[in-house]
């Protein structure tokens, strides 16, 4: 039997596959190599074993106020299985060009920024969805060019693993994953394998794990960067690490936007959020999980519209499952180990979720809680109805007319533009266009046939100023100043 480990290069993989078309072998490849490279080996003769779940969904967000035509010229939107969404495909004759854009051999900066889109469209087993209303607005000539935004949602189809002699997936807590849930909606029937059996199907009751939480709020980026006070999460975390772990080593997990200096202790080892299957930290009994791994609002709506998932299901499958996998990098991986394990997490919800998966787990409130920023008191603006605004305007007009009459003039309905004729002592209505009526200022044209014949234009910001200027103007006429 041949044993090979192959790079994720499609060319390296295919060259290797050609050599193994008629041989028995064990080949190790990455998920990326499996999904990107067209397999040239005779798949029907090989068993495929997938270690850990495949990434089956993704959200691509693009803002293209200037370069929107660069993608619309290559893409068609066609009806999908869901009435609210279009499926995006390459226009006839452009499939090869999109694959060329996805490869980006010339290292073009613009195409690199769009690489996720091009690769998804070029992939044989990926489907790209977009909400119909958003696509129509994006492609409309009337759309504001500075609001050209697209939220694209990709789904990996089960057809990506068709054709093999058999397919097996090895992943802890697999039934809680998106791969299991989404592919089940797409018609895949899952069954327990009879040949490969997990060492642990369910955690036995144990009092080894204690989970400390720092907030009753759900762990989100908004909580960590806005709702909490300045450095509140970091301050609480480092304080609790010292109090709970002391000088013992620990693994810690956080979003990539935070650097390694986030944790001040030199006993910590930072590990990637995608830690599935790692065994090199089994000697460590402490873990800190801080990562806010949440879907965007747009992607949550898509998963709900397309597959009927509710928000809590999506959150558990994304955030809680990742946290479980990360905390299981510790000595909890060793079923016969008896050492106590401590985990520090942000939110109470995750702590409670872990008690469901690992019976006997204890929950404690961490000594240092996350301090929330003080809320700024804001006065709610009361929006008046059109009827109320009309009544107020009529009352203002009535008062102004009464003032004008009191000054010795005759007045009709007070308009947006007023033509005041001194010689005839008339105040009459002038017709204006709708666009002019939106202007904040009022324009008065003053004619004086007593001292001079001249025209002067004055703009007023509000009715109070109008009344004041009318009174001053009247006084100047009476006194002759």
CSV table of C-alpha atoms in Angstrom, one decimal:
chain,number,residue,atom,x,y,z
A,1,UNK,CA,0.0,0.0,0.0
A,2,UNK,CA,1.3,3.5,-0.9
A,3,UNK,CA,1.1,6.3,1.7
A,4,UNK,CA,1.2,9.9,0.5
A,5,UNK,CA,0.5,13.4,1.8
A,6,UNK,CA,-0.4,15.8,-0.9
A,7,UNK,CA,-0.4,19.6,-1.0
A,8,UNK,CA,-3.7,21.5,-1.7
A,9,UNK,CA,-2.4,22.5,-5.2
A,10,UNK,CA,-4.9,21.3,-7.8
A,11,UNK,CA,-2.0,20.4,-10.0
A,12,UNK,CA,0.0,18.5,-7.4
A,13,UNK,CA,-3.1,16.6,-6.4
A,14,UNK,CA,-4.1,15.7,-9.9
A,15,UNK,CA,-0.6,14.6,-10.8
A,16,UNK,CA,-0.6,12.4,-7.7
A,17,UNK,CA,-4.1,11.1,-8.6
A,18,UNK,CA,-3.1,10.0,-12.0
A,19,UNK,CA,-0.4,7.8,-10.5
A,20,UNK,CA,-2.9,6.1,-8.3
A,21,UNK,CA,-5.7,5.4,-10.7
A,22,UNK,CA,-5.2,1.7,-10.5
A,23,UNK,CA,-3.3,1.3,-7.2
A,24,UNK,CA,-4.2,0.7,-3.6
A,25,UNK,CA,-3.1,3.7,-1.5
A,26,UNK,CA,-3.8,5.9,1.5
A,27,UNK,CA,-3.7,9.6,0.5
A,28,UNK,CA,-3.9,12.5,2.9
A,29,UNK,CA,-5.3,15.8,1.5
A,30,UNK,CA,-6.7,18.9,3.0
A,31,UNK,CA,-10.4,20.0,2.8
A,32,UNK,CA,-9.3,22.7,0.3
A,33,UNK,CA,-7.6,20.2,-2.0
A,34,UNK,CA,-10.7,18.0,-1.9
A,35,UNK,CA,-13.0,20.9,-2.8
A,36,UNK,CA,-10.9,22.8,-5.3
A,37,UNK,CA,-9.2,20.1,-7.4
A,38,UNK,CA,-11.0,18.0,-10.0
A,39,UNK,CA,-10.2,14.5,-8.9
A,40,UNK,CA,-8.7,12.4,-11.7
A,41,UNK,CA,-8.4,9.2,-9.8
A,42,UNK,CA,-11.1,6.5,-10.2
A,43,UNK,CA,-13.2,7.7,-7.2
A,44,UNK,CA,-15.5,4.6,-7.4
A,45,UNK,CA,-12.6,2.5,-6.2
A,46,UNK,CA,-11.7,4.7,-3.2
A,47,UNK,CA,-13.3,5.2,0.2
A,48,UNK,CA,-13.4,8.8,1.3
A,49,UNK,CA,-13.0,9.6,5.0
A,50,UNK,CA,-13.5,13.3,6.0
A,51,UNK,CA,-11.9,14.3,9.3
A,52,UNK,CA,-14.0,17.1,10.8
A,53,UNK,CA,-16.9,18.9,9.1
A,54,UNK,CA,-16.6,20.7,5.8
A,55,UNK,CA,-17.4,24.5,5.7
A,56,UNK,CA,-20.7,24.3,3.9
A,57,UNK,CA,-21.9,27.9,4.2
A,58,UNK,CA,-20.4,31.4,3.8
A,59,UNK,CA,-21.4,35.0,3.6
A,60,UNK,CA,-19.6,37.3,1.2
A,61,UNK,CA,-20.2,41.1,1.6
A,62,UNK,CA,-19.3,43.5,-1.2
A,63,UNK,CA,-19.6,47.3,-1.4
A,64,UNK,CA,-19.1,48.4,-5.0
A,65,UNK,CA,-20.4,51.9,-5.7
A,66,UNK,CA,-17.8,52.4,-8.5
A,67,UNK,CA,-17.0,48.9,-9.8
A,68,UNK,CA,-20.4,47.3,-9.7
A,69,UNK,CA,-20.4,46.8,-13.5
A,70,UNK,CA,-17.2,44.8,-13.2
A,71,UNK,CA,-19.2,41.9,-11.7
A,72,UNK,CA,-22.6,42.4,-13.3
A,73,UNK,CA,-21.2,42.1,-16.8
A,74,UNK,CA,-20.3,38.4,-16.1
A,75,UNK,CA,-23.2,37.3,-13.9
A,76,UNK,CA,-26.8,36.3,-14.5
A,77,UNK,CA,-29.4,36.1,-11.8
A,78,UNK,CA,-31.9,33.2,-12.2
A,79,UNK,CA,-34.8,31.9,-10.0
A,80,UNK,CA,-33.8,29.7,-7.1
A,81,UNK,CA,-35.7,27.2,-5.0
A,82,UNK,CA,-36.6,30.0,-2.7
A,83,UNK,CA,-38.9,32.8,-4.0
A,84,UNK,CA,-37.0,35.5,-2.0
A,85,UNK,CA,-33.6,34.8,-3.6
A,86,UNK,CA,-31.9,34.6,-6.9
A,87,UNK,CA,-29.2,32.1,-7.8
A,88,UNK,CA,-26.1,33.8,-9.4
A,89,UNK,CA,-24.4,32.0,-12.3
A,90,UNK,CA,-21.9,32.9,-14.9
A,91,UNK,CA,-23.4,34.4,-18.1
A,92,UNK,CA,-23.3,32.1,-21.1
A,93,UNK,CA,-19.7,32.2,-22.5
A,94,UNK,CA,-18.1,33.6,-19.4
A,95,UNK,CA,-17.6,30.5,-17.3
A,96,UNK,CA,-14.0,30.1,-18.4
A,97,UNK,CA,-13.3,33.8,-17.9
A,98,UNK,CA,-14.6,33.6,-14.3
A,99,UNK,CA,-12.3,30.6,-13.6
A,100,UNK,CA,-9.5,32.7,-14.9
A,101,UNK,CA,-10.4,35.6,-12.6
A,102,UNK,CA,-10.6,33.1,-9.7
A,103,UNK,CA,-7.1,31.9,-10.3
A,104,UNK,CA,-5.8,35.5,-10.6
A,105,UNK,CA,-2.4,34.3,-11.9
A,106,UNK,CA,-1.4,38.0,-12.5
A,107,UNK,CA,-2.0,38.9,-8.8
A,108,UNK,CA,-4.4,41.7,-9.7
A,109,UNK,CA,-5.4,43.6,-6.6
A,110,UNK,CA,-9.0,44.2,-7.6
A,111,UNK,CA,-9.5,40.5,-8.5
A,112,UNK,CA,-7.9,39.5,-5.2
A,113,UNK,CA,-10.5,41.5,-3.3
A,114,UNK,CA,-13.2,39.7,-5.3
A,115,UNK,CA,-11.6,36.3,-5.1
A,116,UNK,CA,-14.2,34.8,-2.8
A,117,UNK,CA,-17.0,35.7,-5.3
A,118,UNK,CA,-15.0,34.4,-8.3
A,119,UNK,CA,-14.1,31.2,-6.6
A,120,UNK,CA,-17.6,30.5,-5.5
A,121,UNK,CA,-19.0,31.1,-9.0
A,122,UNK,CA,-16.2,29.0,-10.6
A,123,UNK,CA,-16.8,26.1,-8.1
A,124,UNK,CA,-18.7,23.2,-9.6
A,125,UNK,CA,-20.5,22.4,-6.3
A,126,UNK,CA,-21.1,25.8,-4.9
A,127,UNK,CA,-24.4,27.8,-5.1
A,128,UNK,CA,-24.4,31.5,-4.7
A,129,UNK,CA,-27.6,33.2,-3.5
A,130,UNK,CA,-28.6,36.9,-3.3
A,131,UNK,CA,-31.8,38.4,-2.1
A,132,UNK,CA,-33.9,39.5,-5.1
A,133,UNK,CA,-34.7,43.0,-3.8
A,134,UNK,CA,-31.0,43.7,-3.2
A,135,UNK,CA,-29.9,42.4,-6.6
A,136,UNK,CA,-32.5,44.5,-8.4
A,137,UNK,CA,-31.4,47.6,-6.4
A,138,UNK,CA,-27.8,46.8,-7.1
A,139,UNK,CA,-28.3,46.6,-10.9
A,140,UNK,CA,-30.8,49.4,-11.2
A,141,UNK,CA,-29.6,52.6,-13.0
A,142,UNK,CA,-31.6,54.6,-10.4
A,143,UNK,CA,-29.7,53.2,-7.5
A,144,UNK,CA,-27.5,55.5,-5.5
A,145,UNK,CA,-24.0,54.7,-6.7
A,146,UNK,CA,-22.7,55.1,-3.1
A,147,UNK,CA,-25.0,52.4,-1.8
A,148,UNK,CA,-24.1,49.5,-4.1
A,149,UNK,CA,-23.9,46.7,-1.5
A,150,UNK,CA,-24.3,42.9,-2.0
A,151,UNK,CA,-24.8,40.2,0.6
A,152,UNK,CA,-24.0,36.9,-1.1
A,153,UNK,CA,-24.6,33.6,0.6
A,154,UNK,CA,-22.8,30.4,-0.6
A,155,UNK,CA,-23.8,26.8,0.0
A,156,UNK,CA,-21.6,23.8,-0.7
A,157,UNK,CA,-23.8,21.1,-2.3
A,158,UNK,CA,-23.5,17.4,-1.2
A,159,UNK,CA,-22.6,16.6,-4.8
A,160,UNK,CA,-19.0,17.5,-3.9
A,161,UNK,CA,-18.6,14.1,-2.4
A,162,UNK,CA,-20.5,12.0,-4.8
A,163,UNK,CA,-18.9,9.2,-6.8
A,164,UNK,CA,-16.7,7.7,-4.1
A,165,UNK,CA,-17.0,4.1,-3.1
A,166,UNK,CA,-18.1,5.2,0.4
A,167,UNK,CA,-18.1,8.5,2.3
A,168,UNK,CA,-17.5,8.8,6.1
A,169,UNK,CA,-17.4,11.9,8.3
A,170,UNK,CA,-15.5,11.8,11.6
A,171,UNK,CA,-16.4,14.8,13.8
A,172,UNK,CA,-17.3,15.2,17.5
A,173,UNK,CA,-20.9,16.4,18.2
A,174,UNK,CA,-21.5,16.1,14.4
A,175,UNK,CA,-25.3,16.3,14.7
A,176,UNK,CA,-25.0,19.9,15.9
A,177,UNK,CA,-23.0,21.1,12.9
A,178,UNK,CA,-24.1,23.1,9.9
A,179,UNK,CA,-22.8,20.3,7.6
A,180,UNK,CA,-25.3,17.9,9.2
A,181,UNK,CA,-28.2,20.3,9.3
A,182,UNK,CA,-28.0,21.9,5.9
A,183,UNK,CA,-27.2,18.8,4.0
A,184,UNK,CA,-30.0,17.0,5.7
A,185,UNK,CA,-32.3,19.7,4.3
A,186,UNK,CA,-30.8,19.0,0.9
A,187,UNK,CA,-31.7,15.4,1.0
A,188,UNK,CA,-28.7,13.7,2.6
A,189,UNK,CA,-29.6,10.8,4.9
A,190,UNK,CA,-27.1,10.3,7.7
A,191,UNK,CA,-26.5,7.0,9.5
A,192,UNK,CA,-24.2,5.8,12.2
A,193,UNK,CA,-21.2,4.0,10.7
A,194,UNK,CA,-20.8,0.3,11.5
A,195,UNK,CA,-17.1,0.1,10.8
A,196,UNK,CA,-15.6,3.2,12.4
A,197,UNK,CA,-17.0,3.9,15.8
A,198,UNK,CA,-16.1,6.9,18.0
A,199,UNK,CA,-14.2,6.3,21.2
A,200,UNK,CA,-16.7,8.5,23.1
A,201,UNK,CA,-20.3,8.9,21.9
A,202,UNK,CA,-21.4,10.9,24.9
A,203,UNK,CA,-19.5,12.4,27.8
A,204,UNK,CA,-19.9,10.4,31.0
A,205,UNK,CA,-21.0,12.4,34.1
A,206,UNK,CA,-18.0,14.0,35.6
A,207,UNK,CA,-17.2,16.8,38.0
A,208,UNK,CA,-13.9,17.6,36.3
A,209,UNK,CA,-14.9,20.8,34.5
A,210,UNK,CA,-15.8,24.1,36.1
A,211,UNK,CA,-16.8,27.0,33.8
A,212,UNK,CA,-16.5,30.6,34.9
A,213,UNK,CA,-18.5,33.2,33.0
A,214,UNK,CA,-18.0,37.0,33.0
A,215,UNK,CA,-21.3,38.4,31.8
A,216,UNK,CA,-25.0,37.5,31.4
A,217,UNK,CA,-24.9,39.2,28.0
A,218,UNK,CA,-24.5,37.1,24.9
A,219,UNK,CA,-20.9,37.3,23.6
A,220,UNK,CA,-20.8,39.6,20.6
A,221,UNK,CA,-18.4,42.1,19.0
A,222,UNK,CA,-20.9,44.8,20.0
A,223,UNK,CA,-20.7,43.7,23.6
A,224,UNK,CA,-16.9,43.6,23.6
A,225,UNK,CA,-16.2,46.8,21.7
A,226,UNK,CA,-19.2,49.1,22.4
A,227,UNK,CA,-21.5,47.9,25.1
A,228,UNK,CA,-18.7,47.2,27.6
A,229,UNK,CA,-16.6,50.0,28.9
A,230,UNK,CA,-13.1,50.7,27.5
A,231,UNK,CA,-10.9,47.6,27.9
A,232,UNK,CA,-13.6,46.1,30.2
A,233,UNK,CA,-13.4,42.6,28.7
A,234,UNK,CA,-9.6,42.6,28.5
A,235,UNK,CA,-9.3,43.9,32.1
A,236,UNK,CA,-11.8,41.4,33.5
A,237,UNK,CA,-10.2,38.5,31.5
A,238,UNK,CA,-6.7,39.1,32.7
A,239,UNK,CA,-7.8,39.6,36.3
A,240,UNK,CA,-9.8,36.3,36.3
A,241,UNK,CA,-6.9,34.4,34.7
A,242,UNK,CA,-4.6,35.4,37.5
A,243,UNK,CA,-7.3,34.5,40.1
A,244,UNK,CA,-8.4,31.2,38.6
A,245,UNK,CA,-5.4,29.7,37.0
A,246,UNK,CA,-2.6,31.3,39.0
A,247,UNK,CA,0.7,30.2,37.5
A,248,UNK,CA,-0.7,27.2,35.6
A,249,UNK,CA,-0.5,27.1,31.8
A,250,UNK,CA,-3.6,27.6,29.7
A,251,UNK,CA,-4.8,27.8,26.1
A,252,UNK,CA,-6.7,30.8,24.9
A,253,UNK,CA,-8.8,31.7,21.9
A,254,UNK,CA,-9.9,35.0,20.5
A,255,UNK,CA,-10.8,36.7,17.2
A,256,UNK,CA,-8.0,37.5,14.8
A,257,UNK,CA,-8.5,41.3,15.2
A,258,UNK,CA,-7.0,41.1,18.7
A,259,UNK,CA,-3.2,40.7,18.9
A,260,UNK,CA,-1.2,38.4,21.1
A,261,UNK,CA,-0.6,41.1,23.7
A,262,UNK,CA,-4.3,40.9,24.7
A,263,UNK,CA,-3.4,38.4,27.4
A,264,UNK,CA,-0.8,39.7,29.7
A,265,UNK,CA,0.2,36.3,31.3
A,266,UNK,CA,3.2,34.5,29.8
A,267,UNK,CA,1.6,31.2,30.7
A,268,UNK,CA,-0.9,31.3,27.9
A,269,UNK,CA,-0.7,29.6,24.5
A,270,UNK,CA,-2.8,31.1,21.8
A,271,UNK,CA,-4.6,28.6,19.5
A,272,UNK,CA,-6.7,29.1,16.4
A,273,UNK,CA,-10.4,29.2,16.7
A,274,UNK,CA,-10.6,26.3,14.2
A,275,UNK,CA,-8.9,23.9,16.6
A,276,UNK,CA,-10.8,20.7,15.6
A,277,UNK,CA,-8.7,17.5,16.1
A,278,UNK,CA,-5.7,19.1,17.7
A,279,UNK,CA,-4.1,16.9,20.4
A,280,UNK,CA,-0.9,18.7,21.4
A,281,UNK,CA,-2.6,20.5,24.3
A,282,UNK,CA,-4.0,17.5,26.1
A,283,UNK,CA,-1.5,18.1,29.0
A,284,UNK,CA,-3.1,21.5,29.8
A,285,UNK,CA,-6.0,21.8,32.3
A,286,UNK,CA,-7.1,25.5,31.7
A,287,UNK,CA,-8.8,27.3,28.8
A,288,UNK,CA,-10.0,30.8,28.0
A,289,UNK,CA,-12.5,31.2,25.2
A,290,UNK,CA,-13.2,34.9,24.2
A,291,UNK,CA,-14.0,34.6,20.5
A,292,UNK,CA,-17.3,36.2,19.3
A,293,UNK,CA,-18.1,33.9,16.4
A,294,UNK,CA,-21.4,35.2,15.1
A,295,UNK,CA,-23.1,35.2,11.8
A,296,UNK,CA,-24.1,38.6,10.3
A,297,UNK,CA,-27.7,39.6,10.5
A,298,UNK,CA,-28.0,39.1,6.7
A,299,UNK,CA,-26.7,35.6,6.8
A,300,UNK,CA,-28.9,34.6,9.8
A,301,UNK,CA,-31.9,35.9,7.8
A,302,UNK,CA,-30.7,33.8,4.8
A,303,UNK,CA,-30.3,30.6,6.8
A,304,UNK,CA,-33.7,31.2,8.4
A,305,UNK,CA,-35.4,31.9,5.0
A,306,UNK,CA,-33.8,29.0,3.2
A,307,UNK,CA,-33.8,26.2,5.8
A,308,UNK,CA,-36.1,27.4,8.6
A,309,UNK,CA,-33.4,27.7,11.3
A,310,UNK,CA,-34.1,30.0,14.2
A,311,UNK,CA,-31.6,32.5,15.5
A,312,UNK,CA,-30.7,30.4,18.6
A,313,UNK,CA,-30.1,27.3,16.5
A,314,UNK,CA,-27.7,29.2,14.2
A,315,UNK,CA,-25.9,30.8,17.2
A,316,UNK,CA,-25.3,27.4,18.8
A,317,UNK,CA,-24.1,25.7,15.6
A,318,UNK,CA,-21.7,28.5,14.9
A,319,UNK,CA,-20.5,30.0,18.2
A,320,UNK,CA,-21.2,27.4,20.9
A,321,UNK,CA,-20.0,24.4,18.8
A,322,UNK,CA,-16.7,26.2,18.1
A,323,UNK,CA,-16.3,27.0,21.8
A,324,UNK,CA,-16.9,23.3,22.7
A,325,UNK,CA,-14.3,22.1,20.2
A,326,UNK,CA,-11.8,24.6,21.5
A,327,UNK,CA,-12.2,23.8,25.2
A,328,UNK,CA,-12.0,20.1,24.3
A,329,UNK,CA,-8.3,20.7,23.3
A,330,UNK,CA,-7.4,20.4,27.0
A,331,UNK,CA,-7.0,17.3,29.1
A,332,UNK,CA,-10.8,16.8,28.7
A,333,UNK,CA,-9.8,14.8,25.6
A,334,UNK,CA,-8.4,12.1,27.9
A,335,UNK,CA,-11.4,10.2,29.3
A,336,UNK,CA,-9.3,8.4,32.0
A,337,UNK,CA,-7.7,11.6,33.3
A,338,UNK,CA,-8.9,12.9,36.6
A,339,UNK,CA,-7.3,16.3,36.9
A,340,UNK,CA,-9.7,19.3,37.3
A,341,UNK,CA,-10.2,21.5,34.3
A,342,UNK,CA,-11.1,25.2,34.5
A,343,UNK,CA,-12.6,27.2,31.6
A,344,UNK,CA,-13.1,31.0,31.5
A,345,UNK,CA,-15.8,32.2,29.0
A,346,UNK,CA,-17.5,35.5,28.3
A,347,UNK,CA,-21.2,34.6,28.5
A,348,UNK,CA,-23.4,32.5,30.8
A,349,UNK,CA,-25.2,31.0,27.8
A,350,UNK,CA,-22.1,29.2,26.7
A,351,UNK,CA,-21.4,28.0,30.2
A,352,UNK,CA,-24.9,26.5,30.4
A,353,UNK,CA,-24.5,24.9,26.9
A,354,UNK,CA,-21.4,23.1,28.1
A,355,UNK,CA,-23.2,21.6,31.0
A,356,UNK,CA,-25.6,20.0,28.6
A,357,UNK,CA,-22.8,18.4,26.6
A,358,UNK,CA,-20.6,17.5,29.6
A,359,UNK,CA,-22.8,16.3,32.5
A,360,UNK,CA,-21.6,17.2,35.9
A,361,UNK,CA,-20.0,20.5,34.8
A,362,UNK,CA,-20.1,23.2,37.4
A,363,UNK,CA,-20.9,26.9,36.6
A,364,UNK,CA,-19.5,29.8,38.6
A,365,UNK,CA,-19.6,33.5,38.3
A,366,UNK,CA,-16.1,34.8,37.7
A,367,UNK,CA,-14.8,37.1,40.3
A,368,UNK,CA,-14.3,40.0,37.9
A,369,UNK,CA,-17.4,40.7,35.8
A,370,UNK,CA,-17.4,42.7,32.5
A,371,UNK,CA,-18.2,46.3,33.3
A,372,UNK,CA,-20.8,47.7,30.9
A,373,UNK,CA,-20.5,51.3,29.7
A,374,UNK,CA,-22.9,53.7,31.2
A,375,UNK,CA,-25.8,54.4,28.9
A,376,UNK,CA,-26.2,58.0,27.7
A,377,UNK,CA,-29.6,59.3,28.3
A,378,UNK,CA,-31.3,60.4,25.1
A,379,UNK,CA,-34.5,62.2,24.6
A,380,UNK,CA,-36.8,60.4,22.3
A,381,UNK,CA,-37.8,62.7,19.4
A,382,UNK,CA,-41.6,62.9,19.1
A,383,UNK,CA,-42.6,62.6,15.5
A,384,UNK,CA,-45.7,64.6,14.6
A,385,UNK,CA,-48.3,63.5,12.2
A,386,UNK,CA,-49.0,65.3,8.9
A,387,UNK,CA,-52.4,66.4,10.4
A,388,UNK,CA,-50.7,67.9,13.4
A,389,UNK,CA,-48.1,69.7,11.3
A,390,UNK,CA,-50.9,71.1,9.1
A,391,UNK,CA,-52.8,72.5,12.1
A,392,UNK,CA,-49.7,74.1,13.4
A,393,UNK,CA,-49.0,75.8,10.1
A,394,UNK,CA,-52.5,77.1,9.8
A,395,UNK,CA,-52.2,78.6,13.3
A,396,UNK,CA,-48.9,80.2,12.5
A,397,UNK,CA,-50.4,81.6,9.2
A,398,UNK,CA,-53.4,82.9,11.1
A,399,UNK,CA,-51.2,84.8,13.6
A,400,UNK,CA,-49.1,86.3,10.9
A,401,UNK,CA,-52.1,87.5,9.0
A,402,UNK,CA,-53.5,89.1,12.2
A,403,UNK,CA,-50.2,90.8,12.7
A,404,UNK,CA,-50.0,92.1,9.1
A,405,UNK,CA,-53.6,93.4,9.4
A,406,UNK,CA,-52.7,95.1,12.7
A,407,UNK,CA,-49.9,96.9,10.9
A,408,UNK,CA,-52.3,98.4,8.5
A,409,UNK,CA,-52.1,96.1,5.6
A,410,UNK,CA,-54.7,93.8,3.9
A,411,UNK,CA,-53.7,90.1,3.9
A,412,UNK,CA,-54.9,86.9,2.3
A,413,UNK,CA,-53.5,83.3,3.0
A,414,UNK,CA,-49.8,83.5,4.0
A,415,UNK,CA,-47.8,81.6,1.3
A,416,UNK,CA,-44.3,80.3,1.1
A,417,UNK,CA,-43.3,83.4,-1.0
A,418,UNK,CA,-45.0,86.7,-0.1
A,419,UNK,CA,-45.3,89.6,-2.5
A,420,UNK,CA,-45.7,92.7,-0.4
A,421,UNK,CA,-46.7,95.9,-2.2
A,422,UNK,CA,-46.3,99.0,-0.1
A,423,UNK,CA,-48.1,101.4,-2.4
A,424,UNK,CA,-51.4,99.4,-2.4
A,425,UNK,CA,-51.0,98.0,1.1
A,426,UNK,CA,-51.6,94.5,-0.1
A,427,UNK,CA,-50.2,91.1,1.0
A,428,UNK,CA,-51.0,88.5,-1.7
A,429,UNK,CA,-50.2,84.9,-2.4
A,430,UNK,CA,-47.6,83.9,-4.9
A,431,UNK,CA,-47.6,80.5,-6.6
A,432,UNK,CA,-44.5,78.4,-6.1
A,433,UNK,CA,-43.2,75.0,-7.3
A,434,UNK,CA,-43.1,72.0,-5.0
A,435,UNK,CA,-39.3,72.1,-5.1
A,436,UNK,CA,-39.3,75.7,-3.9
A,437,UNK,CA,-41.7,74.9,-1.1
A,438,UNK,CA,-39.1,72.5,0.4
A,439,UNK,CA,-36.8,75.5,1.0
A,440,UNK,CA,-36.3,76.6,4.6
A,441,UNK,CA,-36.1,80.3,3.8
A,442,UNK,CA,-38.9,82.7,2.9
A,443,UNK,CA,-38.3,85.3,0.3
A,444,UNK,CA,-39.8,88.8,0.5
A,445,UNK,CA,-39.8,91.3,-2.3
A,446,UNK,CA,-40.3,94.8,-1.0
A,447,UNK,CA,-41.5,97.6,-3.2
A,448,UNK,CA,-41.6,101.2,-1.9
A,449,UNK,CA,-43.3,103.9,-4.1
A,450,UNK,CA,-43.1,106.5,-1.3
A,451,UNK,CA,-39.4,107.2,-1.2
A,452,UNK,CA,-37.8,105.2,-4.0
A,453,UNK,CA,-38.6,102.5,-6.6
A,454,UNK,CA,-36.3,99.6,-5.8
A,455,UNK,CA,-36.3,95.9,-5.2
A,456,UNK,CA,-34.6,94.2,-2.3
A,457,UNK,CA,-34.6,90.4,-1.6
A,458,UNK,CA,-34.3,89.2,2.0
A,459,UNK,CA,-34.3,85.6,3.2
A,460,UNK,CA,-35.7,84.6,6.6
A,461,UNK,CA,-35.0,81.4,8.5
A,462,UNK,CA,-38.2,81.2,10.5
A,463,UNK,CA,-41.6,82.8,11.1
A,464,UNK,CA,-40.4,84.7,14.2
A,465,UNK,CA,-37.8,86.5,12.1
A,466,UNK,CA,-40.5,87.2,9.4
A,467,UNK,CA,-42.7,88.8,12.0
A,468,UNK,CA,-39.9,90.8,13.5
A,469,UNK,CA,-38.7,92.1,10.0
A,470,UNK,CA,-42.3,93.0,9.1
A,471,UNK,CA,-42.7,95.0,12.2
A,472,UNK,CA,-39.3,96.8,11.7
A,473,UNK,CA,-40.2,97.4,8.1
A,474,UNK,CA,-43.6,98.9,9.0
A,475,UNK,CA,-41.9,101.2,11.6
A,476,UNK,CA,-39.4,102.4,9.0
A,477,UNK,CA,-42.2,103.3,6.6
A,478,UNK,CA,-44.2,105.1,9.3
A,479,UNK,CA,-41.2,107.1,10.6
A,480,UNK,CA,-39.7,107.6,7.2
A,481,UNK,CA,-36.3,106.1,8.3
